[in-house]
PDB file of C-alpha atoms in Angstrom:
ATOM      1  CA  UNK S   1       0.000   0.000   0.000  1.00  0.00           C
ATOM      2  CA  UNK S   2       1.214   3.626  -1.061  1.00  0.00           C
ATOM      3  CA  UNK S   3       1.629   4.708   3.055  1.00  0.00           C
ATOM      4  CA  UNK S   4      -1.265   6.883   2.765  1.00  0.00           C
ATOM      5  CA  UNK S   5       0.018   8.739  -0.355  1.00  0.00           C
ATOM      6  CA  UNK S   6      -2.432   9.651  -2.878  1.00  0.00           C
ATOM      7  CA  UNK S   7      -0.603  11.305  -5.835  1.00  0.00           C
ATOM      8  CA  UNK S   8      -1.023  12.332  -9.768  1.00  0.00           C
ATOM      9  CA  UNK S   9       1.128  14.026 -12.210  1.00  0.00           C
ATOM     10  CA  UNK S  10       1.252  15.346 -15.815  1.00  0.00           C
ATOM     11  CA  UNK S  11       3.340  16.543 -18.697  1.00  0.00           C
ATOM     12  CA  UNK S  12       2.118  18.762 -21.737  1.00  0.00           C
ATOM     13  CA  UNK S  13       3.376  20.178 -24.401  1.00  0.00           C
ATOM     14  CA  UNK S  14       3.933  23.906 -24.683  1.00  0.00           C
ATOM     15  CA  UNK S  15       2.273  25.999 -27.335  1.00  0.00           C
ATOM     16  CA  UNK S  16       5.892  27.055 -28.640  1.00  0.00           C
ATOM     17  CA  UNK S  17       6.450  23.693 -29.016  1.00  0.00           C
ATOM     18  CA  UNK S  18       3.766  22.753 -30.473  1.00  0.00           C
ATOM     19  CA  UNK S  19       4.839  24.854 -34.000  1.00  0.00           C
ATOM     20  CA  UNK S  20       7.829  23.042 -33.643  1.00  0.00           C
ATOM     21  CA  UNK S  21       8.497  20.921 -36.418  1.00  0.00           C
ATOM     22  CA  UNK S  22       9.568  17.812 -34.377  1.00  0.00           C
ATOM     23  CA  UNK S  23       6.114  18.773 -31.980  1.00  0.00           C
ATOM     24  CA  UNK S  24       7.855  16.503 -29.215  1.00  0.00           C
ATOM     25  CA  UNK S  25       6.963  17.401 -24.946  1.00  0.00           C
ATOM     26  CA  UNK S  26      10.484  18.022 -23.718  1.00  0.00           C
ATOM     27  CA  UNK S  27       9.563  17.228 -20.303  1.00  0.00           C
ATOM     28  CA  UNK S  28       9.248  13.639 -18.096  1.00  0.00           C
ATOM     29  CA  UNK S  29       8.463  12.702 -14.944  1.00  0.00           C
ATOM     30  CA  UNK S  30       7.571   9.442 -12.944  1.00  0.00           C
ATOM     31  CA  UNK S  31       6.052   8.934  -9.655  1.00  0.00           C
ATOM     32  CA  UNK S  32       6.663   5.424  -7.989  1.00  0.00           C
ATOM     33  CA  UNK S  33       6.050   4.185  -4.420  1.00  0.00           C
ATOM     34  CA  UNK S  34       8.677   1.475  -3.189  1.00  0.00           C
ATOM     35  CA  UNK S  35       7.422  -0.791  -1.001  1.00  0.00           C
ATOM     36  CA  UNK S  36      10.238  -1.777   0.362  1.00  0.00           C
ATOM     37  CA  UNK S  37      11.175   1.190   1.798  1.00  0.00           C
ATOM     38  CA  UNK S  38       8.021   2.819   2.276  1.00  0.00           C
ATOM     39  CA  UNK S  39       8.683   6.060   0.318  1.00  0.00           C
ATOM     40  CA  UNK S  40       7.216   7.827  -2.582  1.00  0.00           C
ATOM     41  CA  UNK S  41       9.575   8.979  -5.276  1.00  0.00           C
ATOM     42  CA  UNK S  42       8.993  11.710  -7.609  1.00  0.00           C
ATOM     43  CA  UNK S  43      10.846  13.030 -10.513  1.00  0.00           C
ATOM     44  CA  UNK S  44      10.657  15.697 -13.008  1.00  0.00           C
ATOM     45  CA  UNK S  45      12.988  16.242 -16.063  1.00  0.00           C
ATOM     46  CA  UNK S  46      12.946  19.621 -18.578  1.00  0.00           C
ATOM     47  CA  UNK S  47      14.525  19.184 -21.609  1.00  0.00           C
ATOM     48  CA  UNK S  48      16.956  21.883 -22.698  1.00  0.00           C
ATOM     49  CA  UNK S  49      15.199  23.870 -25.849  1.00  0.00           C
ATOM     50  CA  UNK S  50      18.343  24.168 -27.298  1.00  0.00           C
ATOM     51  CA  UNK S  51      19.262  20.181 -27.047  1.00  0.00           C
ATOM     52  CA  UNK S  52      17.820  18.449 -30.298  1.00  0.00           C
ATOM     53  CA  UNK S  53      17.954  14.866 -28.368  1.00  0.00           C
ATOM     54  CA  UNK S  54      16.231  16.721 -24.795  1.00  0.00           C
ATOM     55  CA  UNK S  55      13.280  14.416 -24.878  1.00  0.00           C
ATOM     56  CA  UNK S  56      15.189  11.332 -24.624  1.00  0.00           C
ATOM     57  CA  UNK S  57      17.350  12.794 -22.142  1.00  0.00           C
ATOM     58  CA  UNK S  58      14.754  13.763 -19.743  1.00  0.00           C
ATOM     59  CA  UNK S  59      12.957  10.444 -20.413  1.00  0.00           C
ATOM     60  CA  UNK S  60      15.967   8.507 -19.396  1.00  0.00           C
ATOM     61  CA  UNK S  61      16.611  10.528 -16.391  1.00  0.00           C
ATOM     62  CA  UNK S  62      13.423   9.736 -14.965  1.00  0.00           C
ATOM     63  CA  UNK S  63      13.774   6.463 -15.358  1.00  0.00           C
ATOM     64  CA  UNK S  64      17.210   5.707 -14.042  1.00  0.00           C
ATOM     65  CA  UNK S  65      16.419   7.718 -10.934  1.00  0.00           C
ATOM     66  CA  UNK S  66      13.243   5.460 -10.525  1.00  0.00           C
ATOM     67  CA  UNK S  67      15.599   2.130 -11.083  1.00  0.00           C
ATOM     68  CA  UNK S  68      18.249   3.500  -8.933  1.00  0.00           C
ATOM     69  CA  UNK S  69      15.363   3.560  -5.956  1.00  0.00           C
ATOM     70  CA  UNK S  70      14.277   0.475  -6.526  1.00  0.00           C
ATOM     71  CA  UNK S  71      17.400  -1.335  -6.301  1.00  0.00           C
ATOM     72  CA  UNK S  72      18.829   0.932  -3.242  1.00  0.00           C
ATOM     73  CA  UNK S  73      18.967  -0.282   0.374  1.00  0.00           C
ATOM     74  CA  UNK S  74      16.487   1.857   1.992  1.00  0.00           C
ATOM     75  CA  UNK S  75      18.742   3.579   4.467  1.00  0.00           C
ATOM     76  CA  UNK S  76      20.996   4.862   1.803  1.00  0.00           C
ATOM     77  CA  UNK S  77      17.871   6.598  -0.299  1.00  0.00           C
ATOM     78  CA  UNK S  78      17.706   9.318   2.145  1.00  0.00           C
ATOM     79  CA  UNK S  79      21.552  10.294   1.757  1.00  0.00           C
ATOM     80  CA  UNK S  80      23.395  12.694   0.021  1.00  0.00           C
ATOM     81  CA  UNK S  81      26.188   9.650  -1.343  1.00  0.00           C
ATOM     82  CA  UNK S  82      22.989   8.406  -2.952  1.00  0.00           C
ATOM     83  CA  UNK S  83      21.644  11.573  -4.796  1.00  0.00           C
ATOM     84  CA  UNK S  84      25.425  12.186  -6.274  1.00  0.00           C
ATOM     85  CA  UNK S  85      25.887   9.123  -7.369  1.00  0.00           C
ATOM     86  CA  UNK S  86      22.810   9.111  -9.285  1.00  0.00           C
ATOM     87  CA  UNK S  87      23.636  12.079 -10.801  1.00  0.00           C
ATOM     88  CA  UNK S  88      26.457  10.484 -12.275  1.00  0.00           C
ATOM     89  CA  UNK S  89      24.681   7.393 -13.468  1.00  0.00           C
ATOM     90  CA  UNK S  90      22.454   8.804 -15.084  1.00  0.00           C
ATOM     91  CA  UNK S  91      25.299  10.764 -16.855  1.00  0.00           C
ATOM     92  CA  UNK S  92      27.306   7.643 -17.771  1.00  0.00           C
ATOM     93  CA  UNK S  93      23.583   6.482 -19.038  1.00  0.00           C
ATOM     94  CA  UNK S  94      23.481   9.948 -21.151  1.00  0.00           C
ATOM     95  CA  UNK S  95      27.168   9.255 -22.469  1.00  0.00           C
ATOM     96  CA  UNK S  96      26.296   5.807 -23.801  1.00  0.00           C
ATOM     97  CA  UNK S  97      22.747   6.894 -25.651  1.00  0.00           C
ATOM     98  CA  UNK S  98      24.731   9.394 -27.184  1.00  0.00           C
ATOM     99  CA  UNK S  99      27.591   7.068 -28.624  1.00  0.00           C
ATOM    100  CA  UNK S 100      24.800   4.942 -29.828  1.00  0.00           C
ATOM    101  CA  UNK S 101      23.335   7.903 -31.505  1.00  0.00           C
ATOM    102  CA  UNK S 102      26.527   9.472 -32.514  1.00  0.00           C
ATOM    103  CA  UNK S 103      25.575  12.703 -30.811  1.00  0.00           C
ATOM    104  CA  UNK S 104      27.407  14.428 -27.894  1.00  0.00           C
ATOM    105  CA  UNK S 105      25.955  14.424 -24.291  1.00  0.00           C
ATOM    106  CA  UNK S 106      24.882  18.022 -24.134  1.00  0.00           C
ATOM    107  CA  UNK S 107      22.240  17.133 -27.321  1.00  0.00           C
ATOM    108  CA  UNK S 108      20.456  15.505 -24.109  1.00  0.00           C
ATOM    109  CA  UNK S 109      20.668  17.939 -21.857  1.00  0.00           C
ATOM    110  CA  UNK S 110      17.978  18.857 -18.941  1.00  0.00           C
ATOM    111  CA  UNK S 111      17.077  19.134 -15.297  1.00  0.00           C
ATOM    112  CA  UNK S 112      15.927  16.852 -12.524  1.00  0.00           C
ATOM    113  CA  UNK S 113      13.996  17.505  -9.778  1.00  0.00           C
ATOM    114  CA  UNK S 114      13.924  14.781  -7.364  1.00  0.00           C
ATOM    115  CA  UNK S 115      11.515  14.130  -3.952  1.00  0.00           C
ATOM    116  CA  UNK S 116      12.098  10.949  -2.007  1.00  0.00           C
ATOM    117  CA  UNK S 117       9.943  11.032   1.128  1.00  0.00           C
ATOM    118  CA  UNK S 118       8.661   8.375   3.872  1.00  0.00           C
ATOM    119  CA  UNK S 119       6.314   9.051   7.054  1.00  0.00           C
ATOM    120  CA  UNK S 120       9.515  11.017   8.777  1.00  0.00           C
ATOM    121  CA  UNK S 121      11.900  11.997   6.373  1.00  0.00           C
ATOM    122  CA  UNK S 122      12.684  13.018   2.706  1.00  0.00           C
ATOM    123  CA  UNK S 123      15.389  13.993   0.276  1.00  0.00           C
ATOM    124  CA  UNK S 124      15.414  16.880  -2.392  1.00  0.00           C
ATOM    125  CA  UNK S 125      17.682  16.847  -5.291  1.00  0.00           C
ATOM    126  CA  UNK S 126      18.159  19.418  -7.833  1.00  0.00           C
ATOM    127  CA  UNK S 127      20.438  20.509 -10.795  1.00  0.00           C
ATOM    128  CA  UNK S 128      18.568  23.231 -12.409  1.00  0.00           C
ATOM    129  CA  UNK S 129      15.257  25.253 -12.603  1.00  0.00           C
ATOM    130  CA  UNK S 130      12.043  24.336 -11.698  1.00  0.00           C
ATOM    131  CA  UNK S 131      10.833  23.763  -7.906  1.00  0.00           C
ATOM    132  CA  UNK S 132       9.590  21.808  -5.332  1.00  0.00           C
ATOM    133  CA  UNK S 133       7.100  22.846  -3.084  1.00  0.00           C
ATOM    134  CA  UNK S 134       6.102  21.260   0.479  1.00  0.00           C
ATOM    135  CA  UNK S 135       3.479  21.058   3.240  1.00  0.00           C
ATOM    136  CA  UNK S 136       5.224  20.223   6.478  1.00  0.00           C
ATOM    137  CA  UNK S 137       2.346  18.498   8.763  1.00  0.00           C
ATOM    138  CA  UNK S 138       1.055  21.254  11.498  1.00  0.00           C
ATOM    139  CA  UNK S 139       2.016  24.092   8.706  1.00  0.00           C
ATOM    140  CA  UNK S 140      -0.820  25.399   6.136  1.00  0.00           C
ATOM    141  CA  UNK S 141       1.277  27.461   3.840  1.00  0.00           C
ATOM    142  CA  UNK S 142       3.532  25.543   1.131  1.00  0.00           C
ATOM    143  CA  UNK S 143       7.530  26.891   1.125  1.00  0.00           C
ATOM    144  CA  UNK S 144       9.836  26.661  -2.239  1.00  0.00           C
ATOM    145  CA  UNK S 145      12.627  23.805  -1.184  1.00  0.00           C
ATOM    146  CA  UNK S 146      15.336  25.974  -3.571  1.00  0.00           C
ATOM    147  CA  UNK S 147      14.515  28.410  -5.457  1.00  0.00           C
ATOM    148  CA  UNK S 148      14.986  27.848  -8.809  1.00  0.00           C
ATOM    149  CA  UNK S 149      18.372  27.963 -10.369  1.00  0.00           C
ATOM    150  CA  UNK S 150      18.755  30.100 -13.199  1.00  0.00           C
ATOM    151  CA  UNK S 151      22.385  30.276 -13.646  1.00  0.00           C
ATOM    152  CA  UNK S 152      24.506  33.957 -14.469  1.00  0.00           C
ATOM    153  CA  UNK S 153      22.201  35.060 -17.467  1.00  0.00           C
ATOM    154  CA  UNK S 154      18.329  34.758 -18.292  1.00  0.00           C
ATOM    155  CA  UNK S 155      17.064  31.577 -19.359  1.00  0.00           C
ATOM    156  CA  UNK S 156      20.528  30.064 -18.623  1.00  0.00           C
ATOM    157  CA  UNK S 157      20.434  26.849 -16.187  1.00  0.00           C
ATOM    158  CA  UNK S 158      22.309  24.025 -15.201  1.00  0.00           C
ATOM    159  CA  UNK S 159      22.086  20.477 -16.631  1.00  0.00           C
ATOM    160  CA  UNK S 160      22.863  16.718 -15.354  1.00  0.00           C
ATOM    161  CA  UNK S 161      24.761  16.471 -18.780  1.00  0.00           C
ATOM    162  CA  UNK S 162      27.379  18.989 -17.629  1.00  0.00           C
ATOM    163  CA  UNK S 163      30.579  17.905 -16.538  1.00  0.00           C
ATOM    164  CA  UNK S 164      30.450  19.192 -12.942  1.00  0.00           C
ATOM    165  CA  UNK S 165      26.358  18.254 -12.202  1.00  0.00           C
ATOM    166  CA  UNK S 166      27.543  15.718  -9.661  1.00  0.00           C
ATOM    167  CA  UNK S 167      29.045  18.174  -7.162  1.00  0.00           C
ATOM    168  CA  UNK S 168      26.671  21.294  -8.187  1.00  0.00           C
ATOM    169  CA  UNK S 169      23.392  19.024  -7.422  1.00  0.00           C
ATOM    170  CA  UNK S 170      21.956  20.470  -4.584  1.00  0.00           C
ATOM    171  CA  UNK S 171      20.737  17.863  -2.092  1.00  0.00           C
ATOM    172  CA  UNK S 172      19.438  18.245   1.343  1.00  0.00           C
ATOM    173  CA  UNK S 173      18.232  15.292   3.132  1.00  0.00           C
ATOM    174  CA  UNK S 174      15.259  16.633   5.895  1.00  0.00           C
ATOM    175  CA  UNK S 175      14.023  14.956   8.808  1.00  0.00           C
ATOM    176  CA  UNK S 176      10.194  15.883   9.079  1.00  0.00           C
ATOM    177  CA  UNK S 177       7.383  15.120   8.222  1.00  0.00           C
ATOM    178  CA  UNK S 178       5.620  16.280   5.434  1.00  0.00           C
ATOM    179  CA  UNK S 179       2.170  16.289   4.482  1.00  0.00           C
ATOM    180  CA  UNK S 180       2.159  17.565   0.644  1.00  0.00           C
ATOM    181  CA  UNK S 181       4.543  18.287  -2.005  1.00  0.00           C
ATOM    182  CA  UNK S 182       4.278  19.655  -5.637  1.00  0.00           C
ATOM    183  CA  UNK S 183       7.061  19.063  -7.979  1.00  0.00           C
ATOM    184  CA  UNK S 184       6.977  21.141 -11.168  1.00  0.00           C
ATOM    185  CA  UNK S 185       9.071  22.624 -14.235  1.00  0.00           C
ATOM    186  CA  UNK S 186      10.010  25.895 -14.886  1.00  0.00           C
ATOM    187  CA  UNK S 187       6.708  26.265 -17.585  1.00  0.00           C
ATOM    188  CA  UNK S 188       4.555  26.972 -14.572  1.00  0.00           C
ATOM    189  CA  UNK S 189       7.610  28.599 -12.080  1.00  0.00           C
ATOM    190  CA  UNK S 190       4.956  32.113 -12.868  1.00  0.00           C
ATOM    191  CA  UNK S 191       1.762  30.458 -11.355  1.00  0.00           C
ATOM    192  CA  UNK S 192       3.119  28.448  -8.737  1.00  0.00           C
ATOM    193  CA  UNK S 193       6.030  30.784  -7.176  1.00  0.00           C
ATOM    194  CA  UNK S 194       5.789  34.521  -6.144  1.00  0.00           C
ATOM    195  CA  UNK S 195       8.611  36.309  -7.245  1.00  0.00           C
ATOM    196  CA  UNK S 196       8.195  39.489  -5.650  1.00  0.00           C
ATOM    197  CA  UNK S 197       7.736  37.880  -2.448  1.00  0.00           C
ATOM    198  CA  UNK S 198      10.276  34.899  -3.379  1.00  0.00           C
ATOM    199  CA  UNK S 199       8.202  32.547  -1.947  1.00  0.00           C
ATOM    200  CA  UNK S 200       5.833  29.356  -2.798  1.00  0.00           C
ATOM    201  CA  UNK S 201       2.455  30.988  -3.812  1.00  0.00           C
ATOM    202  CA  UNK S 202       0.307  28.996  -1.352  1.00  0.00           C
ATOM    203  CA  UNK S 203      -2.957  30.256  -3.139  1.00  0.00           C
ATOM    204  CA  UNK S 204      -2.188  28.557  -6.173  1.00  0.00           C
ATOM    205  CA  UNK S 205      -1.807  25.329  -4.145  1.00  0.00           C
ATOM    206  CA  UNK S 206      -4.803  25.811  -1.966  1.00  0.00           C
ATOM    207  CA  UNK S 207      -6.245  25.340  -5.369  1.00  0.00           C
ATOM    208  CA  UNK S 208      -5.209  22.202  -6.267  1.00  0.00           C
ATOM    209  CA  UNK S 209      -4.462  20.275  -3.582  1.00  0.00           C
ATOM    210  CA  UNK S 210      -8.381  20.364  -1.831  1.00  0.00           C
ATOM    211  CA  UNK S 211      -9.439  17.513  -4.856  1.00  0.00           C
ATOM    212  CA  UNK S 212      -6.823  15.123  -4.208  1.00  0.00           C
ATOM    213  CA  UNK S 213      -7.606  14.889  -0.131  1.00  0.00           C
ATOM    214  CA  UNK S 214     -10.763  12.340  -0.644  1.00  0.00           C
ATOM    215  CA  UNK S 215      -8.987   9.970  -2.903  1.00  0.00           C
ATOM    216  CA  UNK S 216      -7.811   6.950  -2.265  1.00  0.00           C
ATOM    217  CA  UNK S 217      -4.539   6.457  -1.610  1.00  0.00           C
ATOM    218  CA  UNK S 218      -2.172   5.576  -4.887  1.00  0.00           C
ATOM    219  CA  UNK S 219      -2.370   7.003  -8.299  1.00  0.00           C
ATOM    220  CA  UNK S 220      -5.258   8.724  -9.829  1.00  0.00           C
ATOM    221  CA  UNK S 221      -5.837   8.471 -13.158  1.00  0.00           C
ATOM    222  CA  UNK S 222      -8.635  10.898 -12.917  1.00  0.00           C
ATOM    223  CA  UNK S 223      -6.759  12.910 -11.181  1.00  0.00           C
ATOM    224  CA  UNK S 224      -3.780  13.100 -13.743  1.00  0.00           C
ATOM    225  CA  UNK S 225      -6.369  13.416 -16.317  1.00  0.00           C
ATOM    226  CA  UNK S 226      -7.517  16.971 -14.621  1.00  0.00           C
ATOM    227  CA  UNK S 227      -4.278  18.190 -13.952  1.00  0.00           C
ATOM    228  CA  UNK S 228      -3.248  17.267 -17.716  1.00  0.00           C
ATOM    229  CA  UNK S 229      -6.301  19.669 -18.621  1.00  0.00           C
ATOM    230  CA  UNK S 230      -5.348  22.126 -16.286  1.00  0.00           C
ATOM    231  CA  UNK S 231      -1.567  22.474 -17.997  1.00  0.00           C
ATOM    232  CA  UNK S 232      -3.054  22.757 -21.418  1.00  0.00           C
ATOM    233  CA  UNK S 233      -6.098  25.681 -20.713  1.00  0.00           C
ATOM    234  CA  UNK S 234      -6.483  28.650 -22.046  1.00  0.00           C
ATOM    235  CA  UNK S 235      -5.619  29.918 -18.665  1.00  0.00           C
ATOM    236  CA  UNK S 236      -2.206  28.532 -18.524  1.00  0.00           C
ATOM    237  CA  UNK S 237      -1.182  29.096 -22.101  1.00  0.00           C
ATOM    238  CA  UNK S 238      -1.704  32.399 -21.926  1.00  0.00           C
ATOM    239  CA  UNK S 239       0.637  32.785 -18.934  1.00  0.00           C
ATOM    240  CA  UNK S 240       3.221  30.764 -20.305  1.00  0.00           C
ATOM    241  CA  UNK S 241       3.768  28.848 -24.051  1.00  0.00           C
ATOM    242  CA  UNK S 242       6.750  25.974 -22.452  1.00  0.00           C
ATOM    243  CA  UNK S 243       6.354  22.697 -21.635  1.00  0.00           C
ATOM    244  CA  UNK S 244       4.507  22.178 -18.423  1.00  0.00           C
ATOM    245  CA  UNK S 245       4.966  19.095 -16.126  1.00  0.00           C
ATOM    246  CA  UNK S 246       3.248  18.792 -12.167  1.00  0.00           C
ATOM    247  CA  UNK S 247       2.886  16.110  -9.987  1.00  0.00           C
ATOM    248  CA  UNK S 248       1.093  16.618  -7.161  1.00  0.00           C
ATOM    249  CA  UNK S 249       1.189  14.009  -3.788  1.00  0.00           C
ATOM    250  CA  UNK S 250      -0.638  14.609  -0.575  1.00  0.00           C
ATOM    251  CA  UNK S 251      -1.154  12.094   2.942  1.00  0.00           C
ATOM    252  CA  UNK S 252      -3.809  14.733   3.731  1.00  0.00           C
ATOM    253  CA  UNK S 253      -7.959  13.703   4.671  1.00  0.00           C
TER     254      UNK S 253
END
């Protein structure tokens, strides 16, 4: 059973993208509980615009950081040994789809956004923008784990392809508990985040989180179907034309 967890997630493709010739969603993200450790793992990937190959990277990020928790002993998930390695995995994983291809690493570049979290404790990874919000239990405002990285210029992030990701992933390991979390790329970092405040914009949760609460625990398809319509509206698009991806996870009644 998924510890209480109930939890749905969705990527769409961004308007700008959409007049793209290839018409390909850039982002990924999976969403797996482990029973053996009892924890809920969630991961979001953003392609780089600029990579022609981001897709695949971004897909293959997700999943090794899903088949690295699988296989891991379930005291070392919530470590920061864990998280670098991983980072470099999924590098050496990057390296060998693009000798295969014969393409360089950076035409799969993106991000990763990573939440690994049991009844008491969880771990945040990130290389890159987008966010990830939480709940702690006893709190009801959400807070912005980092906020998001956008590098020395505009639009200008970093990547798991780059050569120093391992040591420039940000990891923090946090013994709490938490109650909800949102995990999202940078195509909604407008509706989700205050910037003038710098700060998680807890209305835009409080209107999200409220139809999850009286689900059953696990994935919702139905659920993930709304929030896929949500991304796509005429509300959203006009805010922002990138890819969007959100998953959204609460233990909340």
């Amino acid at each position: 059973m998924p510890g209480g967890w109930k939890y749905a997630a969705a990527s769409v493709i961004g308007t700008s993208h959409q007049k793209s010739r290839e018409a390909v969603c850039q982002d990924s993200h999976a969403v797996e509980y482990l029973d053996h450790a009892s924890a809920l793992v969630a991961v979001v990937s953003d392609g780089a615009g600029s990579a022609s190959h981001a897709h695949i990277g971004s897909r293959l990020t997700c999943e090794v950081v899903i088949g690295e928790a699988v296989a891991a002993d379930p005291d070392r998930l919530f470590t920061e040994a864990f998280a670098r390695d991983t980072v470099e995995t999924i590098r050496g994983v990057l390296f060998e789809e693009a000798e295969s291809q014969e393409l360089t690493i950076r035409d799969f570049a993106c991000t990763m956004l990573v939440v690994i979290v049991s009844s008491d404790q969880a771990a945040f990874w990130q290389v890159g923008d987008g966010a990830i919000c939480i709940r702690e239990a006893g709190s009801d405002t959400y807070r912005c784990v980092y906020w998001p990285e956008k590098g020395d210029y505009a639009n200008v992030t970093c990547f798991v392809t780059d050569i120093r990701a391992q040591e420039e992933t940000q990891v923090e390991v946090y013994r709490q508990e938490l109650v909800e979390l949102a995990v999202f790329s940078d195509g909604i970092e407008r509706l989700a985040l205050d910037f003038g405040a710098g700060e998680a914009h807890t209305g835009f949760f409080n209107g999200l989180f409220p139809h999850m609460r009286g689900l059953p625990e696990g994935l919702s398809e139905g659920l993930a179907k709304q929030i896929e319509g949500f991304l796509g509206s005429e509300r959203v698009n006009k805010r922002t034309d990138d890819d969007k991806t959100l998953i959204l996870a609460s233990r909340l009644s």
